[in-house]
PDB file of C-alpha atoms in Angstrom:
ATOM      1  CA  UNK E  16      35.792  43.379  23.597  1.00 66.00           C
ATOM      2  CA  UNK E  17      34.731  40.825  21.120  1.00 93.00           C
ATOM      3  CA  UNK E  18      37.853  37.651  20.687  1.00 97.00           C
ATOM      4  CA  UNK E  19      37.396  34.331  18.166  1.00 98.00           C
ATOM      5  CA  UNK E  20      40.227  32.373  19.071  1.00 98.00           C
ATOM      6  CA  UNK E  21      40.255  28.837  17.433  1.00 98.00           C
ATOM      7  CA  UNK E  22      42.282  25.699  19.206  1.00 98.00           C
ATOM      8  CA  UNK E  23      43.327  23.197  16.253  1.00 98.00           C
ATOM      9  CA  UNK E  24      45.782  20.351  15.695  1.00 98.00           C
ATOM     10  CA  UNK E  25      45.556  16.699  14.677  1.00 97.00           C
ATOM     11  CA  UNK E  26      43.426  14.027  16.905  1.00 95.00           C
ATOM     12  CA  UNK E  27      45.327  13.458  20.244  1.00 95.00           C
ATOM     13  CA  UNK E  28      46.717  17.046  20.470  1.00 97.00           C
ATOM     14  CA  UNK E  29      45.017  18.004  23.381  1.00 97.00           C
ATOM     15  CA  UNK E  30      42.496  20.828  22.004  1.00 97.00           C
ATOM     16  CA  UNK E  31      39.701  19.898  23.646  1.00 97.00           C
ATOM     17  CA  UNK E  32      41.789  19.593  27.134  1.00 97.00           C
ATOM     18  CA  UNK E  33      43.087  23.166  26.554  1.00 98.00           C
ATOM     19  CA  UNK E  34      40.110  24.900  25.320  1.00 98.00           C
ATOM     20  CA  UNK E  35      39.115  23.867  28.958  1.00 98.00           C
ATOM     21  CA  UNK E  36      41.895  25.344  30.730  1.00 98.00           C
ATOM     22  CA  UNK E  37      41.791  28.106  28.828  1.00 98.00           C
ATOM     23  CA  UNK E  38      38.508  29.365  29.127  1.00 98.00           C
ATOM     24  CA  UNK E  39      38.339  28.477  33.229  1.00 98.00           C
ATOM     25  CA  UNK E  40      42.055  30.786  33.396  1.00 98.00           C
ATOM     26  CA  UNK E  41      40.739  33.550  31.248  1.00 98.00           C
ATOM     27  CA  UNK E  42      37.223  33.434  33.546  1.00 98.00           C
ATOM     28  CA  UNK E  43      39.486  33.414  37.092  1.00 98.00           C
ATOM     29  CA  UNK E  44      41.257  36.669  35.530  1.00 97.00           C
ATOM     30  CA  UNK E  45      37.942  38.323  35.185  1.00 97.00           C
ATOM     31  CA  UNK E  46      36.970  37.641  31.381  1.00 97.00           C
ATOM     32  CA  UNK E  47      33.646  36.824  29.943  1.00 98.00           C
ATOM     33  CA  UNK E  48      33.932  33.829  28.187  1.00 98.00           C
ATOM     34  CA  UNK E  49      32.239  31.228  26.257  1.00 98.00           C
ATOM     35  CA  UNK E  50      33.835  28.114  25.332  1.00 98.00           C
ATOM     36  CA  UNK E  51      31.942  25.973  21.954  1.00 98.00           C
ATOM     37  CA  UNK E  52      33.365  23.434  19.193  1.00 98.00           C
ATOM     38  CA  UNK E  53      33.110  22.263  15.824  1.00 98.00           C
ATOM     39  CA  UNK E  54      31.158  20.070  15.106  1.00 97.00           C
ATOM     40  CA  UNK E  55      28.682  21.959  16.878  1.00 97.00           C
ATOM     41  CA  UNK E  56      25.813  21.170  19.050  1.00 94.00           C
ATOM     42  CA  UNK E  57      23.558  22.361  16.105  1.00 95.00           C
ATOM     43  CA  UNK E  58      21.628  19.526  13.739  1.00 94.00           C
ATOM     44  CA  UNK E  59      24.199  19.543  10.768  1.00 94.00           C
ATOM     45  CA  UNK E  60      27.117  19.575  13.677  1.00 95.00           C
ATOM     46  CA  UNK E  61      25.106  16.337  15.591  1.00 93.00           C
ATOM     47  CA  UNK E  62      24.966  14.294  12.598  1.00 91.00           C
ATOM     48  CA  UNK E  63      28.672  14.656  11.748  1.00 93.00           C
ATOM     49  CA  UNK E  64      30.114  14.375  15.227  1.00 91.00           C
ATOM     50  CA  UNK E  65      28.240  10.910  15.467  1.00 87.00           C
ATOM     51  CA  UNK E  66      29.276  10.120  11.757  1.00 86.00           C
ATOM     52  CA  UNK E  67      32.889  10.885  13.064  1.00 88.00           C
ATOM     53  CA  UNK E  68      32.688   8.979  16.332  1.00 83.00           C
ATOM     54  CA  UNK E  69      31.344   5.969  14.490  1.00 75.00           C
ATOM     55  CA  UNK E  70      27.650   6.075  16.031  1.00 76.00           C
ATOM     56  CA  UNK E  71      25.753   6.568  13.350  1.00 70.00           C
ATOM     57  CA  UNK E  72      24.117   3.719  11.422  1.00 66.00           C
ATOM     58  CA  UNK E  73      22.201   4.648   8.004  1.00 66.00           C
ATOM     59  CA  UNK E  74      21.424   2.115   5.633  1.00 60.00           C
ATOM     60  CA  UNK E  75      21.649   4.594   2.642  1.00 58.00           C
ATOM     61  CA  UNK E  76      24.910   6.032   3.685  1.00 68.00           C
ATOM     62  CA  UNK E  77      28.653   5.082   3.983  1.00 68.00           C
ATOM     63  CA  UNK E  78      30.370   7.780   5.624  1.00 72.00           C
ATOM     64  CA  UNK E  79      33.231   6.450   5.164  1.00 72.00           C
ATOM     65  CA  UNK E  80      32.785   6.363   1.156  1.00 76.00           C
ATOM     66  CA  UNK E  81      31.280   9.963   1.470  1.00 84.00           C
ATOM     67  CA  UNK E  82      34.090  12.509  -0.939  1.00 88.00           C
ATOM     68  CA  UNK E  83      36.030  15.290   0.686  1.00 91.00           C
ATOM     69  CA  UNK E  84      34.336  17.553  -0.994  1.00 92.00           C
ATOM     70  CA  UNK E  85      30.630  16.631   0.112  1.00 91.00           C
ATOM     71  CA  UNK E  86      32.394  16.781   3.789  1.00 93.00           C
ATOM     72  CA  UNK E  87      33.542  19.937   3.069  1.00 95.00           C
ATOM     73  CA  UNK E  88      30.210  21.642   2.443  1.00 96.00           C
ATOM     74  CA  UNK E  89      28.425  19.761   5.410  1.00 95.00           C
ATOM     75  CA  UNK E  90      31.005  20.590   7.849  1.00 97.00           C
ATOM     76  CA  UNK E  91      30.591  24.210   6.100  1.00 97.00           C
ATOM     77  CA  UNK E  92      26.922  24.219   6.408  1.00 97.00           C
ATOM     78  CA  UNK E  93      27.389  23.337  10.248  1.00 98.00           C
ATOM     79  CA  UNK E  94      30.013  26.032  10.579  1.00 98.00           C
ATOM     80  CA  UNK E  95      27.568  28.717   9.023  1.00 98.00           C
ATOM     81  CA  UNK E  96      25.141  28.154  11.582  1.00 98.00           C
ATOM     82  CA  UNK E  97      27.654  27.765  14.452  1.00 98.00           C
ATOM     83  CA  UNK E  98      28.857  31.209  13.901  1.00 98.00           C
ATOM     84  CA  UNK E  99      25.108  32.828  12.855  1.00 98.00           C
ATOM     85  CA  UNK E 100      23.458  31.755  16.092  1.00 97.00           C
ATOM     86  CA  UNK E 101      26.521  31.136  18.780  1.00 98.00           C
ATOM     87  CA  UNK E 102      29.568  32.731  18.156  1.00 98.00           C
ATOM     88  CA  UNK E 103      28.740  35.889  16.864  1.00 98.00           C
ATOM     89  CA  UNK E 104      26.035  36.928  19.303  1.00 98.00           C
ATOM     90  CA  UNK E 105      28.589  36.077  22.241  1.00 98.00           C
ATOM     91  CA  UNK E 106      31.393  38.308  20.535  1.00 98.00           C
ATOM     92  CA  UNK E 107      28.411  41.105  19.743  1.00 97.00           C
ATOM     93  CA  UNK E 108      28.342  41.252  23.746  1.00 97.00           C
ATOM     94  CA  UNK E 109      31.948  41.487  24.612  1.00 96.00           C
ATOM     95  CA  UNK E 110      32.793  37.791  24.975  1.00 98.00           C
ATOM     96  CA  UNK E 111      36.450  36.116  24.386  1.00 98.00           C
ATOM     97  CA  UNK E 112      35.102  32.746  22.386  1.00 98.00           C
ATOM     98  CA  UNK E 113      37.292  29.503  22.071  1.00 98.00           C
ATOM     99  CA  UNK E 114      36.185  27.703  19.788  1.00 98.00           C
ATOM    100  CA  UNK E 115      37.887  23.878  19.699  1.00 98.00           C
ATOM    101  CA  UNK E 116      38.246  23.384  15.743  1.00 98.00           C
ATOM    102  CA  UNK E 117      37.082  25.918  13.198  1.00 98.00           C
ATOM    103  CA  UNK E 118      37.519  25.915   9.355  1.00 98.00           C
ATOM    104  CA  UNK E 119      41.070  25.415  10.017  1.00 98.00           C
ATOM    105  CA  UNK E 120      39.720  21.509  10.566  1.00 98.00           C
ATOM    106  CA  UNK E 121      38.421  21.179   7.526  1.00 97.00           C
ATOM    107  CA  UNK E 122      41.188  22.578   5.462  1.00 97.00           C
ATOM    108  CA  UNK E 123      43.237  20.030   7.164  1.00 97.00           C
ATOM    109  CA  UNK E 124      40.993  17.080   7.522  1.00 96.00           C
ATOM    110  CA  UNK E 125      39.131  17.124   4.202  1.00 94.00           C
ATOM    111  CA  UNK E 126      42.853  18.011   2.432  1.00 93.00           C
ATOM    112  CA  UNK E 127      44.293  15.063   3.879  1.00 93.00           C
ATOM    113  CA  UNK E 128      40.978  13.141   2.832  1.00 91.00           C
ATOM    114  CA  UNK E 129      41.757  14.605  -1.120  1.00 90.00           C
ATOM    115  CA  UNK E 130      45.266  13.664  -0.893  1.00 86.00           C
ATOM    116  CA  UNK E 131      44.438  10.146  -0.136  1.00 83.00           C
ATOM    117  CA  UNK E 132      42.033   9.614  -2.954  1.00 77.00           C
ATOM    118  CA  UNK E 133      44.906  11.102  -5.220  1.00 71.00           C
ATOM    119  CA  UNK E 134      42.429  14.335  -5.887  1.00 64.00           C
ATOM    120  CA  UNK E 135      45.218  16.738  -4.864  1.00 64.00           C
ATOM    121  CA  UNK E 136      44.462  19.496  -2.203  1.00 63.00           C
ATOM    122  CA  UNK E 137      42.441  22.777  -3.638  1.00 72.00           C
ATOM    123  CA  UNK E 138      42.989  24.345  -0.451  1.00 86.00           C
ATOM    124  CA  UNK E 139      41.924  27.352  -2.751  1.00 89.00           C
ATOM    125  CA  UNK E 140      38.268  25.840  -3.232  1.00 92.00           C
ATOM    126  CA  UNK E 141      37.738  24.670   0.410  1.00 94.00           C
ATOM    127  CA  UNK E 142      38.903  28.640   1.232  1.00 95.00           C
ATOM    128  CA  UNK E 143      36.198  29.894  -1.371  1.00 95.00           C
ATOM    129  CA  UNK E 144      33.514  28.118   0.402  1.00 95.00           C
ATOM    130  CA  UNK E 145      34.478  29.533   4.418  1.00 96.00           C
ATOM    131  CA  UNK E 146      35.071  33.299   2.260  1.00 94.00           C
ATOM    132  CA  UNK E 147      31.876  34.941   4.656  1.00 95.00           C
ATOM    133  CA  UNK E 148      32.497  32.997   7.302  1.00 97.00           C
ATOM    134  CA  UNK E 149      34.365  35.036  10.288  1.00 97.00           C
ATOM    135  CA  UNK E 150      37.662  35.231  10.893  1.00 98.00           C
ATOM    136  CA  UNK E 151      39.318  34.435  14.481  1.00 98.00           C
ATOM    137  CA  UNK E 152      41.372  37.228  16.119  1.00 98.00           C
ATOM    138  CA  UNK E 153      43.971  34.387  17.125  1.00 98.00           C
ATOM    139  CA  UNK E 154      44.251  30.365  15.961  1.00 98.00           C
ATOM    140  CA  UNK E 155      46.500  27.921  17.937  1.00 98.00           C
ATOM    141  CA  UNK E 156      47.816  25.320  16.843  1.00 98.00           C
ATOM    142  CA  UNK E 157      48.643  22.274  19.050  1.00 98.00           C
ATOM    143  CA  UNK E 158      51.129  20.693  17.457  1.00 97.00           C
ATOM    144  CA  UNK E 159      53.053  17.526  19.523  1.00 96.00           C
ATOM    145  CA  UNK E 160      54.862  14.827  16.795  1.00 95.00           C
ATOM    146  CA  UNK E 161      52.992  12.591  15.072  1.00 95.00           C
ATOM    147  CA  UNK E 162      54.353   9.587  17.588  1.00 95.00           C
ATOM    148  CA  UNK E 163      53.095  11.373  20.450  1.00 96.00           C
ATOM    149  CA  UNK E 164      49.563  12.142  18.922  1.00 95.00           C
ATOM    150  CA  UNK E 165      49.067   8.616  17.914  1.00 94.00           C
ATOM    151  CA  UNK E 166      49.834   7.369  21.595  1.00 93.00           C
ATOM    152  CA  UNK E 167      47.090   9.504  23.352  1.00 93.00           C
ATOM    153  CA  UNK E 168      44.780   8.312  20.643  1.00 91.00           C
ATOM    154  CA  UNK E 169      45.164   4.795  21.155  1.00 87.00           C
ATOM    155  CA  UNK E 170      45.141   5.256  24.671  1.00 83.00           C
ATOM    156  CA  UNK E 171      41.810   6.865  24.199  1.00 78.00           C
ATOM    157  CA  UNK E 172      41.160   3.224  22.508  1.00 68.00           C
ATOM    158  CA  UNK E 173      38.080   4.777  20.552  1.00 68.00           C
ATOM    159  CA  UNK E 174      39.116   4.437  16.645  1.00 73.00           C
ATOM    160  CA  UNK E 175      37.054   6.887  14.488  1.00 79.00           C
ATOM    161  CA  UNK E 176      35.913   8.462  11.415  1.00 85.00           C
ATOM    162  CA  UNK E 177      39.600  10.359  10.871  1.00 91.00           C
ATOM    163  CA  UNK E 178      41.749   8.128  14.056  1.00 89.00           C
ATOM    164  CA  UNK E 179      44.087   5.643  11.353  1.00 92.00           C
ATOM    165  CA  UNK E 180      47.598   6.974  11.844  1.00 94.00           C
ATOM    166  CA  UNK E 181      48.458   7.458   8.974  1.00 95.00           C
ATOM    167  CA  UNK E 182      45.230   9.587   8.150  1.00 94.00           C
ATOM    168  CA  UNK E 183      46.452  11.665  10.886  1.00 96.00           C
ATOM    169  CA  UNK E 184      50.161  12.032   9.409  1.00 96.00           C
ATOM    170  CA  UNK E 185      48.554  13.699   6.380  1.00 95.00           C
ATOM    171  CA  UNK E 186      46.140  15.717   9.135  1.00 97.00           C
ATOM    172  CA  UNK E 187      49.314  17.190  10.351  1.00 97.00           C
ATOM    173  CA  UNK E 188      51.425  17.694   7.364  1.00 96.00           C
ATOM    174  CA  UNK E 189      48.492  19.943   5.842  1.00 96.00           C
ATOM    175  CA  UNK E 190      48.102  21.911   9.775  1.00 98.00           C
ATOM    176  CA  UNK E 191      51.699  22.938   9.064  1.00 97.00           C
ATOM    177  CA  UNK E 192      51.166  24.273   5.703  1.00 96.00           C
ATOM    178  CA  UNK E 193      47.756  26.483   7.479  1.00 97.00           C
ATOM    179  CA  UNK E 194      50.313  29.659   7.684  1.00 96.00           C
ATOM    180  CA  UNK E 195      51.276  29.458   4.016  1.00 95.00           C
ATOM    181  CA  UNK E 196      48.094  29.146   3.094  1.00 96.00           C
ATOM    182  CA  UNK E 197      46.461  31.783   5.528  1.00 97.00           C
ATOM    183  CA  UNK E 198      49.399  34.541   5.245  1.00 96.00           C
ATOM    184  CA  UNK E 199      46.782  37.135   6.596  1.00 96.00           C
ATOM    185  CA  UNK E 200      45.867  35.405   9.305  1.00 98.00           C
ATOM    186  CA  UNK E 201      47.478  35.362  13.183  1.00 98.00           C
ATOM    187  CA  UNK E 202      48.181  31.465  13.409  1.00 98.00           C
ATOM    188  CA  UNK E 203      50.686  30.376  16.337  1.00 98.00           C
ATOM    189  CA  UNK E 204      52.112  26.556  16.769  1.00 98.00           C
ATOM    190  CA  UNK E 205      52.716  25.511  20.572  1.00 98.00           C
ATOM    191  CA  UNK E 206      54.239  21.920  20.851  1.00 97.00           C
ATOM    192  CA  UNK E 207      51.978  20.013  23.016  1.00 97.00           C
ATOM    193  CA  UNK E 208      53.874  17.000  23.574  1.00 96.00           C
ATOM    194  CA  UNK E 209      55.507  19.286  26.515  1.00 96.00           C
ATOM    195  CA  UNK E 210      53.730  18.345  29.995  1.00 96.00           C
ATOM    196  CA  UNK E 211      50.232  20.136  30.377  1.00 97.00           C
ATOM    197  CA  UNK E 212      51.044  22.887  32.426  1.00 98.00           C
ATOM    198  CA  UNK E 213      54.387  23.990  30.374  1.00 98.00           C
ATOM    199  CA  UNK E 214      51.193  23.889  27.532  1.00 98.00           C
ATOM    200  CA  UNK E 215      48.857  25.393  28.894  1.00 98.00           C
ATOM    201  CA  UNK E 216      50.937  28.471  30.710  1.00 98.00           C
ATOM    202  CA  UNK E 217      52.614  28.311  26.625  1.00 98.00           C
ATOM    203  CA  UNK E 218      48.532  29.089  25.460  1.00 98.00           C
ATOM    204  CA  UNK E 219      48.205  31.236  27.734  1.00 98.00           C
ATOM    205  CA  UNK E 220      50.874  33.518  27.298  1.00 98.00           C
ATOM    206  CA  UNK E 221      50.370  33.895  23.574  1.00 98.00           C
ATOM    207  CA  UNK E 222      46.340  34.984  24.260  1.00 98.00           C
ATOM    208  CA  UNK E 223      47.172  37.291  26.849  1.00 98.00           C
ATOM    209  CA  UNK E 224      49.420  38.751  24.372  1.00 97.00           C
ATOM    210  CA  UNK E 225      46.470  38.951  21.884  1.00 97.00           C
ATOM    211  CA  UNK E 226      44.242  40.602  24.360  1.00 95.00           C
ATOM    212  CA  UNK E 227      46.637  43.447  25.562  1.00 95.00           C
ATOM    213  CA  UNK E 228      46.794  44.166  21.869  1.00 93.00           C
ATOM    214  CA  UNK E 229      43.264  44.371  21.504  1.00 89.00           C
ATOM    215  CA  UNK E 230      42.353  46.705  24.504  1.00 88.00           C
ATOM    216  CA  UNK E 231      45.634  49.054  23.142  1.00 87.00           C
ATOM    217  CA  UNK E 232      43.699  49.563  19.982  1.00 85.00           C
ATOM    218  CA  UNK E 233      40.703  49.704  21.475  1.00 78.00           C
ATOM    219  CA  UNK E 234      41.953  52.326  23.945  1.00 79.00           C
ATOM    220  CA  UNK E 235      43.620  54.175  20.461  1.00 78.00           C
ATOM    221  CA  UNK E 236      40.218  54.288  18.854  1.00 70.00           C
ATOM    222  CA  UNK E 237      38.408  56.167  21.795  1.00 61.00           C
TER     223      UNK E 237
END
């Protein structure tokens, strides 16, 4: 039983803390799983996780000056591959996937990046491009309040590509609108300024819920 479940929200939300959790709970209860994240580990997904992190040096290129739109189709071109050689051949052999940030990401991120520059948001566009790109079973959103967020980033004390504050405010603004803009799609919101385990046992609850639904159709189909 193939799952794609994504793990999004703003920059100090905890995603990458919870995709953790997740994936050791679901493998204690007896699931295969496979845990990856966007960028990925792939060439395209290397050069923008250092561009974001604020490692990479190149002469010919100012990443910060670099439009939304040309981030859109790298981070794209990065997801395409992702999903052709990592995700999809896990899910082919039964495995729940967690992916921390999918195109959910980039509909927020590169958004927020239009909006600043005054080019509006064609979330319609940035939709158009991810249109054969494969669609998780379940996306969560961690969502804790803007304050909150910005604390655990600064307490990180790393300042980014995407970390300014009020960068992120936008970041979070467009992650609420994902559910208006994705009406097809199963998106839940779990407040993750709540201590970690109210969090995590708040994930967890919601997947298990997605799973029992799967095997019941499953079980329907036989």
């Amino acid at each position: 039983m193939g799952l794609l479940i994504a793990v999004e929200g703003v920059d100090g939300s905890g995603s990458t803390t919870h995709v953790h959790r997740l994936g050791c709970t679901l493998s204690e209860l007896g699931l295969r799983v496979h845990t990856t994240r966007e960028p990925s580990n792939g060439p395209f997904g290397r050069i923008l996780r250092s561009a974001i992190d604020g490692n990479l040096t190149d002469e010919a290129i100012n990443w910060r000056g670099i439009s939304w739109k040309t981030m859109t189709l790298l981070f794209a071109a990065d997801r395409a591959m992702h999903v052709e050689f990592e995700i999809e051949p896990y899910l082919r052999e039964g495995f729940v996937v967690i992916t921390d940030r999918y195109y959910h990401s980039t509909l927020a991120y590169q958004g927020a990046s239009a909006q600043l520059v005054g080019a509006g948001c064609d979330v319609s566009w940035i939709i158009e491009v991810h249109r054969f790109i494969r669609r998780p079973d379940l996306t969560l959103v961690l969502a804790p309040p803007d304050a909150v967020a910005a604390q655990r980033r600064q307490y990180r004390g790393k300042q980014g590509l995407y970390d300014a504050d009020d960068f992120q405010v936008i970041v979070g603004e467009m992650y609420r609108k994902l559910q208006e803009w994705l009406p097809e799609e199963r998106i839940v919101y779990v407040d993750s300024s709540q201590p970690e385990e109210e969090v995590a046992r708040s994930v967890l609850d919601v997947v298990l819920g997605v799973i029992e639904e799967k095997r019941k159709v499953a079980s329907q189909d036989l």
